[in-house]
Amino acid sequence: MSGSEGLLAVDERTARELRGLARVLVRSGYADHAAITAALTEAVAEDAPAMDAAALVPLLIGDAVIDVTEDAKGWPEVTDPDRLDAVLAELEALGVVVVRYTADHHEARQVLEASAGALGLVFFTDTDVWHAVDFGMLELKVWHPDTANVAPGEPLLEDVLTLLNERELPAVFDEGRIEVTLDWQRRVSL
């Protein structure tokens, strides 16, 4: 039975939501198999308690992996997430703390506070990545070492924007965050 067939016992909205969650978790390229399994098991228990999560979750993951693997055949050799990784590595080399795919800003703050002498912090959350998977825009937060947000015209912000744009990742600062336009084509290995 495929994941789609297993979802026939729930309403269409719930089935669509479970498939969507499996899709973004797998396509994020950051979550490992155990984390994806745990998140989907929790979602099934909450949204479709009559379903057998132990049977359904592997099918949801399998369908999502098949879809992304098939899509990846048409991706360019260097994808937007590859270019983003290069920018983030360059920022780290300059002394900026980078936190990828964190649960929330509290975890990012803890990493920054534990990093003596950091020039600042760039981070994005798991839900930021899920938004990028679905809508082609990733929000990056940029903070000073004291956890204050950067503001227009400040060197740290300008450096991050310059690096992104130089790597063909269109980026603008809007309402306290950087919005990066990209196709989320991150290769996965589950």
XYZ file of N, CA and C in Angstrom:
570
model
N 0.855 -1.170 0.000
C 0.000 0.000 0.000
C 0.898 1.228 0.000
N 0.656 2.194 -0.900
C 1.436 3.425 -0.912
C 0.927 4.354 0.171
N 1.720 5.400 0.472
C 1.305 6.381 1.468
C -0.020 6.998 1.104
N -0.246 7.200 -0.187
C -1.509 7.787 -0.633
C -2.678 6.879 -0.313
N -2.504 5.580 -0.536
C -3.586 4.647 -0.230
C -3.835 4.581 1.272
N -2.779 4.637 2.063
C -2.908 4.594 3.503
C -3.647 5.795 4.058
N -3.646 6.884 3.323
C -4.310 8.100 3.773
C -5.792 8.136 3.412
N -6.271 7.132 2.698
C -7.678 7.123 2.297
C -8.626 7.109 3.489
N -8.149 6.641 4.622
C -9.008 6.531 5.802
C -9.176 7.861 6.543
N -8.477 8.903 6.111
C -8.624 10.213 6.754
C -9.211 11.189 5.745
N -9.699 12.322 6.261
C -10.281 13.305 5.342
C -9.196 13.902 4.449
N -9.619 14.462 3.331
C -8.692 14.967 2.314
C -7.773 16.060 2.864
N -8.295 16.940 3.698
C -7.480 18.024 4.251
C -6.359 17.448 5.112
N -6.671 16.494 5.965
C -5.663 15.881 6.830
C -4.637 15.128 5.996
N -5.097 14.407 5.000
C -4.179 13.676 4.121
C -3.227 14.647 3.421
N -3.760 15.747 2.912
C -2.947 16.761 2.231
C -1.922 17.367 3.199
N -2.349 17.640 4.430
C -1.434 18.214 5.419
C -0.315 17.246 5.793
N -0.638 15.978 5.961
C 0.384 14.992 6.296
C 1.372 14.813 5.144
N 0.865 14.759 3.923
C 1.759 14.673 2.756
C 2.634 15.912 2.662
N 2.032 17.075 2.917
C 2.781 18.339 2.859
C 3.880 18.394 3.905
N 3.574 17.929 5.106
C 4.595 17.914 6.159
C 5.723 16.965 5.781
N 5.394 15.789 5.291
C 6.437 14.848 4.854
C 7.286 15.479 3.753
N 6.644 16.175 2.845
C 7.345 16.824 1.730
C 8.375 17.835 2.227
N 7.960 18.755 3.105
C 8.898 19.799 3.537
C 9.988 19.237 4.447
N 9.636 18.257 5.260
C 10.646 17.653 6.129
C 11.730 16.965 5.306
N 11.323 16.203 4.305
C 12.288 15.494 3.467
C 13.062 16.481 2.602
N 12.371 17.383 1.932
C 13.032 18.309 1.019
C 13.912 19.340 1.720
N 13.715 19.531 3.013
C 14.573 20.483 3.717
C 16.038 20.097 3.535
N 16.301 18.794 3.554
C 17.670 18.326 3.437
C 18.454 18.441 4.729
N 17.824 18.925 5.777
C 18.489 19.085 7.069
C 18.052 18.027 8.082
N 16.794 17.658 8.059
C 16.275 16.711 9.045
C 16.733 15.299 8.694
N 17.179 14.568 9.706
C 17.569 13.185 9.455
C 16.326 12.289 9.548
N 16.512 11.029 9.217
C 15.390 10.089 9.164
C 14.668 10.001 10.512
N 15.427 9.974 11.592
C 14.806 9.870 12.922
C 13.959 11.097 13.239
N 14.460 12.280 12.910
C 13.705 13.512 13.178
C 12.448 13.580 12.322
N 12.564 13.172 11.066
C 11.399 13.170 10.181
C 10.353 12.171 10.699
N 10.811 11.001 11.078
C 9.904 9.978 11.609
C 9.200 10.485 12.861
N 9.936 11.092 13.763
C 9.343 11.597 15.010
C 8.305 12.680 14.729
N 8.627 13.629 13.844
C 7.695 14.712 13.542
C 6.424 14.190 12.883
N 6.576 13.255 11.958
C 5.406 12.703 11.285
C 4.584 11.815 12.219
N 5.240 11.068 13.076
C 4.524 10.234 14.041
C 3.684 11.105 14.963
N 4.253 12.200 15.413
C 3.515 13.143 16.264
C 2.330 13.743 15.506
N 2.543 14.105 14.241
C 1.465 14.702 13.436
C 0.330 13.701 13.206
N 0.682 12.452 12.920
C -0.355 11.430 12.716
C -1.136 11.214 14.015
N -0.436 11.120 15.129
C -1.111 10.915 16.414
C -2.058 12.078 16.729
N -1.661 13.269 16.354
C -2.466 14.453 16.648
C -3.608 14.643 15.655
N -3.315 14.472 14.367
C -4.294 14.806 13.331
C -5.102 13.617 12.823
N -4.583 12.419 12.991
C -5.276 11.221 12.499
C -5.059 10.079 13.484
N -5.542 10.234 14.719
C -5.257 9.254 15.761
C -5.756 7.838 15.461
N -6.709 7.697 14.572
C -7.208 6.366 14.230
C -6.249 5.620 13.296
N -5.310 6.335 12.713
C -4.368 5.718 11.778
C -3.221 5.046 12.533
N -2.643 4.033 11.936
C -1.481 3.342 12.490
C -0.227 4.089 12.019
N 0.292 4.941 12.894
C 1.443 5.769 12.533
C 2.644 4.913 12.142
N 2.836 3.801 12.822
C 3.983 2.945 12.524
C 3.945 2.411 11.093
N 2.757 2.242 10.550
C 2.620 1.783 9.169
C 2.608 2.942 8.184
N 1.961 4.043 8.562
C 1.771 5.165 7.644
C 3.012 6.022 7.467
N 3.726 6.300 8.537
C 4.861 7.224 8.471
C 5.932 6.779 7.473
N 6.362 5.515 7.470
C 7.357 5.112 6.461
C 6.855 5.288 5.026
N 5.564 5.124 4.824
C 5.007 5.305 3.480
C 5.034 6.781 3.087
N 4.698 7.658 4.018
C 4.760 9.100 3.740
C 6.183 9.528 3.411
N 7.131 9.050 4.206
C 8.532 9.388 3.956
C 8.981 8.822 2.616
N 8.644 7.577 2.361
C 9.036 6.947 1.100
C 8.515 7.694 -0.114
N 7.240 8.085 -0.082
C 6.670 8.844 -1.200
C 7.397 10.166 -1.386
N 7.711 10.867 -0.285
C 8.398 12.154 -0.367
C 9.820 11.992 -0.905
N 10.495 10.923 -0.495
C 11.851 10.664 -0.989
C 11.823 10.341 -2.480
N 10.879 9.535 -2.900
C 10.750 9.214 -4.327
C 10.527 10.485 -5.133
N 9.640 11.356 -4.659
C 9.348 12.602 -5.385
C 10.579 13.501 -5.512
N 11.305 13.708 -4.406
C 12.462 14.612 -4.464
C 13.592 13.990 -5.279
N 13.753 12.679 -5.212
C 14.783 12.007 -5.994
C 14.504 12.149 -7.480
N 13.245 12.001 -7.848
C 12.862 12.165 -9.256
C 13.070 13.613 -9.711
N 12.641 14.566 -8.895
C 12.816 15.980 -9.241
C 14.286 16.343 -9.384
N 15.134 15.780 -8.519
C 16.563 16.124 -8.508
C 17.260 15.768 -9.813
N 16.692 14.849 -10.560
C 17.293 14.480 -11.847
C 17.350 15.664 -12.801
N 16.452 16.633 -12.621
C 16.422 17.795 -13.505
C 17.056 19.048 -12.911
N 17.649 18.933 -11.747
C 18.254 20.099 -11.114
C 19.629 20.400 -11.704
N 20.029 21.663 -11.642
C 21.378 22.002 -12.112
C 22.433 21.385 -11.193
N 23.665 21.318 -11.680
C 24.743 20.736 -10.878
C 24.943 21.513 -9.570
N 24.902 22.848 -9.651
C 25.016 23.699 -8.469
C 23.656 24.367 -8.259
N 23.049 24.085 -7.122
C 21.709 24.610 -6.836
C 21.787 25.838 -5.938
N 20.654 26.492 -5.776
C 20.600 27.651 -4.883
C 21.018 27.301 -3.454
N 20.567 26.193 -2.874
C 21.066 25.849 -1.533
C 22.577 25.609 -1.498
N 23.157 25.127 -2.594
C 24.615 24.988 -2.652
C 25.270 26.365 -2.557
N 24.723 27.338 -3.301
C 25.258 28.706 -3.259
C 25.055 29.320 -1.870
N 23.899 29.043 -1.261
C 23.646 29.529 0.096
C 24.668 28.943 1.067
N 24.940 27.647 0.952
C 25.937 27.010 1.822
C 27.297 27.683 1.668
N 27.661 28.060 0.444
C 28.942 28.735 0.210
C 28.967 30.101 0.898
N 27.867 30.842 0.826
C 27.781 32.138 1.500
C 27.904 31.952 3.009
N 27.181 30.983 3.548
C 27.218 30.749 4.992
C 28.613 30.333 5.452
N 29.299 29.520 4.674
C 30.672 29.120 5.009
C 31.605 30.325 4.984
N 31.411 31.202 4.026
C 32.242 32.414 3.952
C 31.991 33.322 5.157
N 30.738 33.448 5.554
C 30.416 34.242 6.739
C 31.068 33.645 7.986
N 31.003 32.329 8.106
C 31.643 31.663 9.246
C 33.146 31.928 9.253
N 33.775 31.885 8.070
C 35.213 32.142 7.981
C 35.553 33.571 8.396
N 34.605 34.486 8.249
C 34.812 35.882 8.637
C 34.549 36.118 10.122
N 34.022 35.105 10.827
C 33.777 35.248 12.251
C 32.323 35.452 12.632
N 31.422 35.245 11.681
C 29.994 35.332 11.964
C 29.503 33.936 12.349
N 28.733 33.839 13.409
C 28.145 32.566 13.809
C 26.958 32.289 12.886
N 26.879 31.079 12.373
C 25.778 30.682 11.498
C 25.062 29.495 12.138
N 23.760 29.613 12.284
C 22.952 28.529 12.829
C 21.909 28.165 11.780
N 21.959 26.915 11.335
C 21.083 26.445 10.270
C 19.969 25.576 10.855
N 18.757 25.790 10.347
C 17.633 24.877 10.612
C 17.414 24.656 12.109
N 17.367 25.735 12.856
C 17.155 25.642 14.286
C 15.661 25.662 14.599
N 15.296 25.158 15.762
C 13.879 25.134 16.143
C 13.348 26.542 16.405
N 14.187 27.416 16.961
C 13.712 28.778 17.247
C 14.887 29.701 17.553
N 14.584 30.977 17.769
C 15.631 31.965 17.998
C 16.337 31.770 19.340
N 15.697 31.097 20.281
C 16.341 30.845 21.570
C 17.572 29.950 21.405
N 17.453 28.925 20.587
C 18.601 28.048 20.327
C 19.712 28.820 19.623
N 19.334 29.664 18.665
C 20.338 30.466 17.957
C 21.048 31.412 18.923
N 20.296 32.029 19.811
C 20.876 32.938 20.799
C 21.889 32.193 21.689
N 21.560 30.982 22.094
C 22.472 30.207 22.940
C 23.794 29.929 22.225
N 23.716 29.615 20.944
C 24.939 29.364 20.174
C 25.757 30.648 20.084
N 25.110 31.765 19.818
C 25.814 33.044 19.742
C 26.479 33.381 21.074
N 25.736 33.238 22.156
C 26.277 33.575 23.479
C 27.453 32.690 23.868
N 27.510 31.495 23.329
C 28.617 30.581 23.620
C 29.828 30.816 22.710
N 29.691 31.739 21.773
C 30.747 31.992 20.785
C 31.426 33.329 21.081
N 32.477 33.275 21.866
C 33.191 34.505 22.234
C 33.827 35.139 20.999
N 33.686 36.435 20.895
C 34.325 37.176 19.818
C 33.620 37.133 18.484
N 32.413 36.603 18.439
C 31.680 36.529 17.167
C 31.357 37.927 16.662
N 31.386 38.089 15.349
C 31.047 39.371 14.734
C 29.543 39.579 14.627
N 28.797 38.506 14.791
C 27.344 38.567 14.671
C 26.798 37.170 14.468
N 25.524 37.118 14.141
C 24.818 35.849 13.971
C 23.919 35.922 12.745
N 23.947 34.876 11.950
C 22.994 34.675 10.859
C 22.334 33.336 11.134
N 20.995 33.319 11.115
C 20.321 32.045 11.360
C 19.001 31.969 10.618
N 18.556 30.733 10.463
C 17.222 30.470 9.937
C 16.678 29.250 10.641
N 15.355 29.194 10.726
C 14.687 28.121 11.453
C 14.204 27.029 10.501
N 13.750 25.936 11.101
C 13.183 24.855 10.307
C 11.970 25.354 9.521
N 11.118 26.147 10.153
C 9.925 26.631 9.439
C 10.290 27.617 8.335
N 11.416 28.331 8.480
C 11.886 29.192 7.383
C 12.229 28.338 6.163
N 12.869 27.194 6.407
C 13.222 26.296 5.300
C 11.959 25.712 4.674
N 11.009 25.309 5.511
C 9.775 24.748 4.963
C 9.083 25.776 4.070
N 9.109 27.040 4.472
C 8.535 28.111 3.654
C 9.296 28.227 2.337
N 10.617 28.099 2.398
C 11.424 28.162 1.173
C 11.108 26.997 0.238
N 10.893 25.820 0.803
C 10.542 24.652 -0.010
C 9.256 24.937 -0.791
N 8.262 25.477 -0.110
C 6.960 25.690 -0.735
C 6.845 26.976 -1.541
N 7.561 28.033 -1.139
C 7.316 29.351 -1.728
C 8.539 30.040 -2.313
N 9.716 29.422 -2.253
C 10.890 29.980 -2.905
C 11.463 31.224 -2.241
N 11.249 31.371 -0.948
C 11.818 32.509 -0.223
C 12.243 32.043 1.169
N 13.520 32.294 1.482
C 14.070 31.934 2.785
C 14.323 33.206 3.579
N 13.846 33.229 4.822
C 14.114 34.352 5.717
C 15.376 34.075 6.511
N 16.317 35.005 6.432
C 17.516 34.944 7.255
C 17.430 36.055 8.295
N 17.728 35.710 9.531
C 17.800 36.715 10.586
C 19.264 37.027 10.808
N 19.571 38.311 10.999
C 20.945 38.746 11.220
C 20.965 39.597 12.485
N 21.791 39.161 13.433
C 21.901 39.853 14.717
C 23.338 40.276 14.964
N 23.465 41.347 15.738
C 24.761 41.765 16.264
C 25.141 40.823 17.407
N 26.395 40.874 17.882
C 26.804 39.997 18.990
C 25.958 40.165 20.257
N 25.346 41.341 20.434
C 24.504 41.558 21.617
C 23.059 41.122 21.389
N 22.784 40.451 20.287
C 21.482 39.919 19.852
C 20.528 40.986 19.318
N 20.998 42.198 19.132
C 20.164 43.229 18.508
C 20.088 42.949 17.002
N 18.921 43.194 16.421
C 18.767 43.043 14.977
C 19.624 44.065 14.249
N 20.108 43.696 13.076
C 20.813 44.671 12.250
C 19.788 45.639 11.666
N 20.287 46.774 11.216
C 19.422 47.795 10.631
C 19.999 48.226 9.292
N 19.161 48.798 8.442
C 19.636 49.245 7.130
C 20.875 50.145 7.252
N 21.822 49.881 6.355
C 23.034 50.678 6.310
C 24.160 50.171 7.188
N 23.903 49.223 8.064
C 24.961 48.713 8.932
C 25.868 47.761 8.158
N 27.175 47.803 8.436
C 28.128 46.982 7.676
C 27.816 45.485 7.679
N 27.429 44.924 8.817
C 27.139 43.490 8.861
C 26.017 43.128 7.895
N 24.960 43.895 7.907
C 23.846 43.639 6.985
C 24.305 43.784 5.536
N 25.032 44.860 5.254
C 25.492 45.090 3.878
C 26.411 43.972 3.400
N 27.271 43.466 4.297
C 28.166 42.359 3.925
C 27.371 41.104 3.566
N 26.370 40.782 4.379
C 25.562 39.582 4.116
C 24.800 39.742 2.800
N 24.171 40.884 2.606
C 23.427 41.121 1.358
C 24.348 41.051 0.143
N 25.529 41.631 0.251
C 26.475 41.613 -0.868
C 26.872 40.188 -1.224
N 27.223 39.393 -0.214
C 27.616 38.007 -0.479
C 26.481 37.223 -1.138
N 25.268 37.377 -0.645
C 24.130 36.667 -1.234
C 23.931 37.063 -2.692
N 23.918 38.350 -2.942
C 23.677 38.821 -4.304
C 24.817 38.455 -5.248
N 26.069 38.442 -4.737
C 27.203 38.021 -5.566
C 27.088 36.553 -5.966
N 26.427 35.752 -5.160
C 26.249 34.323 -5.453
C 24.941 34.044 -6.184
N 24.378 35.083 -6.777
C 23.144 34.955 -7.562
C 21.970 34.481 -6.720
N 21.925 34.975 -5.479
C 20.805 34.724 -4.582
C 20.184 36.083 -4.270
N 19.196 36.494 -5.073
C 18.589 37.809 -4.857
C 18.091 37.946 -3.420
N 18.527 39.030 -2.765
C 18.193 39.206 -1.359
C 17.917 40.670 -1.065
N 16.906 40.877 -0.238
C 16.559 42.234 0.201
C 16.284 42.204 1.702
N 16.511 43.342 2.336
C 16.208 43.473 3.752
C 14.819 44.066 3.870
N 13.958 43.389 4.629
C 12.586 43.853 4.771
C 12.078 43.487 6.160
N 11.586 44.469 6.871
C 10.962 44.263 8.170
C 11.818 43.446 9.132
N 13.107 43.787 9.211
C 13.977 43.172 10.201
C 14.601 41.852 9.818
N 14.475 41.443 8.573
C 15.056 40.168 8.143
C 15.467 40.277 6.683
N 16.309 39.363 6.262
C 16.692 39.281 4.851
C 15.798 38.251 4.186
N 15.227 38.630 3.067
C 14.424 37.701 2.270
C 15.257 37.284 1.062
N 15.559 35.998 0.977
C 16.377 35.452 -0.098
C 15.468 34.669 -1.043
N 15.480 35.046 -2.299
C 14.698 34.338 -3.313
C 15.550 33.194 -3.845
N 15.015 31.972 -3.766
C 15.768 30.817 -4.227
C 14.836 29.646 -4.496
N 15.327 28.742 -5.348
C 14.642 27.467 -5.559
C 15.252 26.500 -4.562
N 14.434 25.953 -3.665
C 14.969 25.048 -2.665
C 15.148 23.671 -3.277
N 16.309 23.455 -3.845
C 16.656 22.191 -4.487
C 17.849 21.600 -3.749
N 17.603 21.143 -2.551
C 18.670 20.569 -1.728
C 18.621 19.052 -1.874
N 19.735 18.490 -2.266
C 19.800 17.039 -2.430
C 19.711 16.368 -1.060
N 18.978 15.278 -1.008
C 18.766 14.595 0.265
C 19.335 13.185 0.188
N 19.682 12.675 1.359
C 20.125 11.287 1.453
C 19.527 10.689 2.731
N 18.429 10.006 2.559
C 17.772 9.369 3.699
C 17.814 7.858 3.555
